[in-house]
Short mmCIF file of C-alpha atoms in Angstrom, two decimals:
data_model
loop_
_atom_site.label_atom_id
_atom_site.label_comp_id
_atom_site.label_asym_id
_atom_site.label_seq_id
_atom_site.Cartn_x
_atom_site.Cartn_y
_atom_site.Cartn_z
CA ALA A 58 -4.66 -40.53 149.53
CA GLN A 59 -7.94 -42.24 149.83
CA SER A 60 -7.58 -45.95 151.49
CA VAL A 61 -9.63 -48.55 153.26
CA ALA A 62 -8.27 -51.58 155.25
CA GLN A 63 -9.88 -54.81 155.92
CA PRO A 64 -7.26 -56.35 158.51
CA GLU A 65 -9.36 -59.88 157.94
CA ASP A 66 -8.92 -62.18 155.20
CA GLN A 67 -11.04 -64.62 156.85
CA VAL A 68 -13.38 -64.35 159.73
CA ASN A 69 -15.19 -67.81 161.23
CA VAL A 70 -17.80 -67.29 163.90
CA ALA A 71 -20.81 -69.87 165.24
CA GLU A 72 -23.84 -69.67 164.53
CA GLY A 73 -25.83 -67.67 166.72
CA ASN A 74 -23.05 -65.73 167.88
CA PRO A 75 -22.24 -62.16 167.37
CA LEU A 76 -20.15 -61.08 164.17
CA THR A 77 -18.05 -58.20 163.38
CA VAL A 78 -16.11 -57.37 160.41
CA LYS A 79 -13.46 -54.72 160.41
CA CYS A 80 -12.85 -51.54 158.08
CA THR A 81 -10.72 -48.99 158.69
CA TYR A 82 -10.52 -46.01 156.26
CA SER A 83 -7.90 -43.01 155.35
CA VAL A 84 -9.33 -39.78 153.92
CA SER A 85 -8.94 -36.28 153.57
CA GLY A 86 -12.06 -34.95 153.70
CA ASN A 87 -15.50 -36.36 154.81
CA PRO A 88 -16.07 -40.14 153.84
CA TYR A 89 -19.11 -41.43 152.48
CA LEU A 90 -19.03 -45.34 153.88
CA PHE A 91 -20.16 -48.27 152.49
CA TRP A 92 -20.51 -52.12 152.96
CA TYR A 93 -21.36 -54.62 150.14
CA VAL A 94 -21.75 -58.56 150.11
CA GLN A 95 -21.27 -60.98 147.58
CA TYR A 96 -22.68 -64.17 147.76
CA PRO A 97 -21.66 -67.02 145.93
CA ASN A 98 -23.65 -67.18 142.46
CA ARG A 99 -25.73 -63.91 143.72
CA GLY A 100 -23.34 -61.46 142.63
CA LEU A 101 -22.59 -57.95 144.97
CA GLN A 102 -25.18 -56.47 146.88
CA PHE A 103 -25.42 -53.30 148.89
CA LEU A 104 -25.76 -53.54 152.72
CA LEU A 105 -25.54 -50.29 154.33
CA LYS A 106 -24.11 -46.67 154.10
CA TYR A 107 -22.90 -43.92 156.03
CA ILE A 108 -23.28 -40.22 154.66
CA THR A 109 -23.95 -38.34 157.81
CA GLY A 110 -26.22 -38.37 160.65
CA ASP A 111 -26.08 -41.13 163.59
CA ASN A 112 -22.97 -42.94 163.58
CA LEU A 113 -24.95 -46.42 163.69
CA VAL A 114 -26.23 -47.23 160.71
CA LYS A 115 -28.72 -50.02 160.03
CA GLY A 116 -29.09 -52.54 156.74
CA SER A 117 -29.83 -55.22 155.09
CA TYR A 118 -30.37 -58.45 156.55
CA GLY A 119 -30.00 -57.70 160.07
CA PHE A 120 -26.48 -55.95 159.72
CA GLU A 121 -25.32 -52.46 161.22
CA ALA A 122 -22.28 -50.58 161.25
CA GLU A 123 -21.04 -48.13 163.20
CA PHE A 124 -19.01 -44.90 162.33
CA ASN A 125 -16.28 -44.04 164.07
CA LYS A 126 -14.20 -40.61 163.21
CA SER A 127 -11.67 -40.73 166.29
CA GLN A 128 -10.72 -44.39 165.13
CA THR A 129 -11.44 -43.88 161.63
CA SER A 130 -13.25 -46.76 161.46
CA PHE A 131 -16.68 -48.64 159.99
CA HIS A 132 -17.19 -52.04 161.25
CA LEU A 133 -19.94 -54.21 160.15
CA LYS A 134 -21.78 -56.28 163.07
CA LYS A 135 -24.57 -58.38 163.47
CA PRO A 136 -25.88 -59.28 166.90
CA SER A 137 -27.04 -63.03 165.88
CA ALA A 138 -24.64 -64.79 162.99
CA LEU A 139 -26.50 -67.26 160.42
CA VAL A 140 -25.23 -69.84 158.22
CA SER A 141 -26.81 -67.72 155.18
CA ASP A 142 -24.47 -64.98 156.03
CA SER A 143 -21.47 -66.54 155.26
CA ALA A 144 -19.91 -64.56 151.83
CA LEU A 145 -17.23 -62.38 151.08
CA TYR A 146 -17.57 -58.85 152.42
CA PHE A 147 -16.54 -55.53 150.78
CA CYS A 148 -16.06 -52.05 152.35
CA ALA A 149 -15.70 -48.71 150.19
CA VAL A 150 -15.24 -45.33 151.11
CA PHE A 151 -16.03 -42.35 148.69
CA GLU A 152 -14.26 -39.00 149.35
CA THR A 153 -16.69 -36.02 148.25
CA GLY A 154 -14.79 -33.93 145.84
CA ALA A 155 -12.46 -37.26 144.73
CA ASN A 156 -15.17 -38.54 142.41
CA ASN A 157 -13.40 -41.75 143.20
CA LEU A 158 -14.67 -45.08 145.20
CA PHE A 159 -12.22 -46.98 146.56
CA PHE A 160 -13.03 -50.76 147.98
CA GLY A 161 -11.34 -52.95 150.57
CA THR A 162 -9.32 -56.52 149.63
CA GLY A 163 -12.78 -58.34 151.31
CA THR A 164 -13.16 -60.40 154.42
CA ARG A 165 -14.91 -64.10 154.02
CA LEU A 166 -16.88 -64.69 156.28
CA THR A 167 -17.85 -68.17 157.44
CA VAL A 168 -20.81 -68.76 159.64
CA ILE A 169 -20.28 -72.68 161.19
CA PRO A 170 -23.19 -74.18 162.20
CA LYS B 211 -39.34 -54.81 138.22
CA ALA B 212 -36.56 -56.20 135.81
CA GLY B 213 -33.15 -56.20 137.53
CA VAL B 214 -30.04 -55.06 136.43
CA THR B 215 -28.78 -56.63 133.14
CA GLN B 216 -25.38 -57.32 131.22
CA THR B 217 -24.67 -58.73 128.34
CA PRO B 218 -22.78 -60.66 127.11
CA ARG B 219 -22.30 -62.84 130.37
CA TYR B 220 -19.07 -64.63 129.25
CA LEU B 221 -16.80 -63.30 126.76
CA ILE B 222 -13.17 -64.58 125.19
CA LYS B 223 -10.87 -62.46 123.82
CA THR B 224 -7.17 -62.74 122.39
CA ARG B 225 -4.79 -59.70 123.72
CA GLY B 226 -4.90 -56.60 121.05
CA GLN B 227 -8.90 -56.97 120.31
CA GLN B 228 -11.29 -54.86 122.03
CA VAL B 229 -14.31 -55.46 123.90
CA THR B 230 -17.67 -53.95 124.11
CA LEU B 231 -20.02 -54.82 127.33
CA SER B 232 -23.48 -54.20 127.81
CA CYS B 233 -25.66 -53.38 130.74
CA SER B 234 -29.01 -51.71 131.23
CA PRO B 235 -30.16 -50.62 134.28
CA ILE B 236 -33.18 -51.26 136.04
CA SER B 237 -36.04 -49.03 134.48
CA GLY B 238 -36.16 -45.51 135.94
CA HIS B 239 -32.64 -45.42 137.12
CA ARG B 240 -30.08 -42.77 135.47
CA SER B 241 -26.77 -43.69 137.13
CA VAL B 242 -25.09 -46.30 135.79
CA SER B 243 -21.37 -47.39 137.71
CA TRP B 244 -18.99 -49.97 136.30
CA TYR B 245 -16.54 -52.44 138.46
CA GLN B 246 -13.89 -54.59 137.56
CA GLN B 247 -13.11 -57.68 139.81
CA THR B 248 -10.46 -59.36 139.61
CA PRO B 249 -8.61 -61.87 142.13
CA GLY B 250 -5.09 -59.80 142.16
CA GLN B 251 -6.42 -56.32 141.95
CA GLY B 252 -9.77 -57.12 143.50
CA LEU B 253 -12.79 -54.48 143.39
CA GLN B 254 -11.79 -51.38 141.80
CA PHE B 255 -14.60 -48.52 140.50
CA LEU B 256 -13.99 -47.60 136.72
CA PHE B 257 -16.60 -44.92 135.77
CA GLU B 258 -20.20 -43.52 136.65
CA TYR B 259 -22.39 -41.94 133.81
CA PHE B 260 -25.54 -39.96 134.78
CA SER B 261 -27.43 -38.52 132.18
CA GLU B 262 -25.14 -39.14 129.34
CA THR B 263 -22.54 -37.77 131.05
CA GLN B 264 -19.34 -39.59 132.83
CA ARG B 265 -19.22 -37.69 136.12
CA ASN B 266 -16.68 -39.95 138.12
CA LYS B 267 -13.78 -41.88 136.76
CA GLY B 268 -11.45 -44.54 138.89
CA ASN B 269 -7.75 -44.68 137.92
CA PHE B 270 -7.77 -46.62 134.59
CA PRO B 271 -5.91 -45.95 131.61
CA GLY B 272 -7.98 -44.48 128.58
CA ARG B 273 -8.24 -47.88 127.07
CA PHE B 274 -11.25 -48.01 129.16
CA SER B 275 -14.05 -46.31 127.94
CA GLY B 276 -17.48 -46.07 128.38
CA ARG B 277 -20.92 -44.23 127.42
CA GLN B 278 -24.55 -43.93 128.40
CA PHE B 279 -27.08 -43.81 126.19
CA SER B 280 -30.53 -41.64 126.54
CA ASN B 281 -32.40 -44.53 127.82
CA SER B 282 -29.79 -44.93 130.35
CA ARG B 283 -28.19 -47.81 129.01
CA SER B 284 -24.18 -47.99 129.39
CA GLU B 285 -21.95 -49.75 127.43
CA MET B 286 -18.23 -49.80 128.37
CA ASN B 287 -15.23 -50.74 125.80
CA VAL B 288 -11.64 -51.75 126.38
CA SER B 289 -9.50 -51.54 123.18
CA THR B 290 -6.11 -53.39 122.89
CA LEU B 291 -6.87 -55.72 125.41
CA GLU B 292 -4.04 -57.21 127.46
CA LEU B 293 -4.17 -60.69 129.52
CA GLY B 294 -4.43 -58.36 132.86
CA ASP B 295 -7.84 -56.95 131.73
CA SER B 296 -9.11 -60.53 132.44
CA ALA B 297 -11.82 -59.94 135.10
CA LEU B 298 -15.38 -59.99 135.83
CA TYR B 299 -16.97 -56.72 135.09
CA LEU B 300 -19.66 -55.43 137.19
CA CYS B 301 -22.15 -52.78 136.21
CA ALA B 302 -24.45 -51.16 138.83
CA SER B 303 -27.46 -48.75 138.69
CA SER B 304 -29.03 -46.46 140.90
CA ARG B 305 -31.87 -43.86 141.04
CA ASN B 306 -30.01 -40.88 141.73
CA LEU B 307 -32.90 -38.67 141.11
CA ALA B 308 -31.41 -35.71 142.92
CA GLY B 309 -28.11 -35.78 140.42
CA GLY B 310 -25.76 -35.99 143.65
CA PRO B 311 -23.13 -38.63 143.43
CA PRO B 312 -24.36 -42.36 143.05
CA TRP B 313 -23.61 -43.53 146.30
CA ASP B 314 -26.28 -41.64 147.84
CA ASN B 315 -28.50 -44.15 146.66
CA GLU B 316 -28.73 -47.45 146.96
CA GLN B 317 -26.76 -49.33 143.73
CA PHE B 318 -28.31 -52.34 142.25
CA PHE B 319 -25.40 -54.61 140.61
CA GLY B 320 -25.95 -56.69 137.88
CA PRO B 321 -24.38 -60.65 137.56
CA GLY B 322 -21.37 -59.32 135.53
CA THR B 323 -19.56 -60.17 132.50
CA ARG B 324 -16.72 -62.63 132.62
CA LEU B 325 -13.98 -61.47 130.47
CA THR B 326 -10.99 -63.95 129.68
CA VAL B 327 -8.21 -62.88 127.42
CA LEU B 328 -6.15 -65.04 125.94
#
């Protein structure tokens, strides 16, 4: 069965420091992996995706994620956090052939000025 | 370019009633997906339509249904409402020109319809 886990409900980081939001997945086939962000009062937005190709994927707002097949992880990273990055982040996985998309429970990122 | 619009934005219904929510995708986008967001269950995928056909479906009971029209606008319907159906319902559209999975292309989300079932 497909699943995706975000082990941290809350991540706090100081402005200017690097940030990491963790995601691990479990699928039996090849995964499509995604990160979405939900800002207060601004709805859900797509950040980046991994389908095939380079393991390091670059997305919107300076975010990037690294696909690690051996560790079945897809952690979201940013070199220097901004206060405006404070939001709820969701990881998602789609298994080709399963025709369904599964979301993690979300991680609330707070960037402290 | 106008974004994804959803109507109504807020809705209050009582148990046993049915409800229809509407989603207008970005012009030129042929794929429309629906999601449910609740505090308890988080974000869950409902279904996805492309060219008036349901291509992908999540794990929801048959009370949840949808359709897509020739202009790509989509509606979802929930019959026999239950208290647990109270949620934010999100719609997203993507260009999906090649007809592959909707998530091959960036999805753009609407603001959602907040449904409260009393």
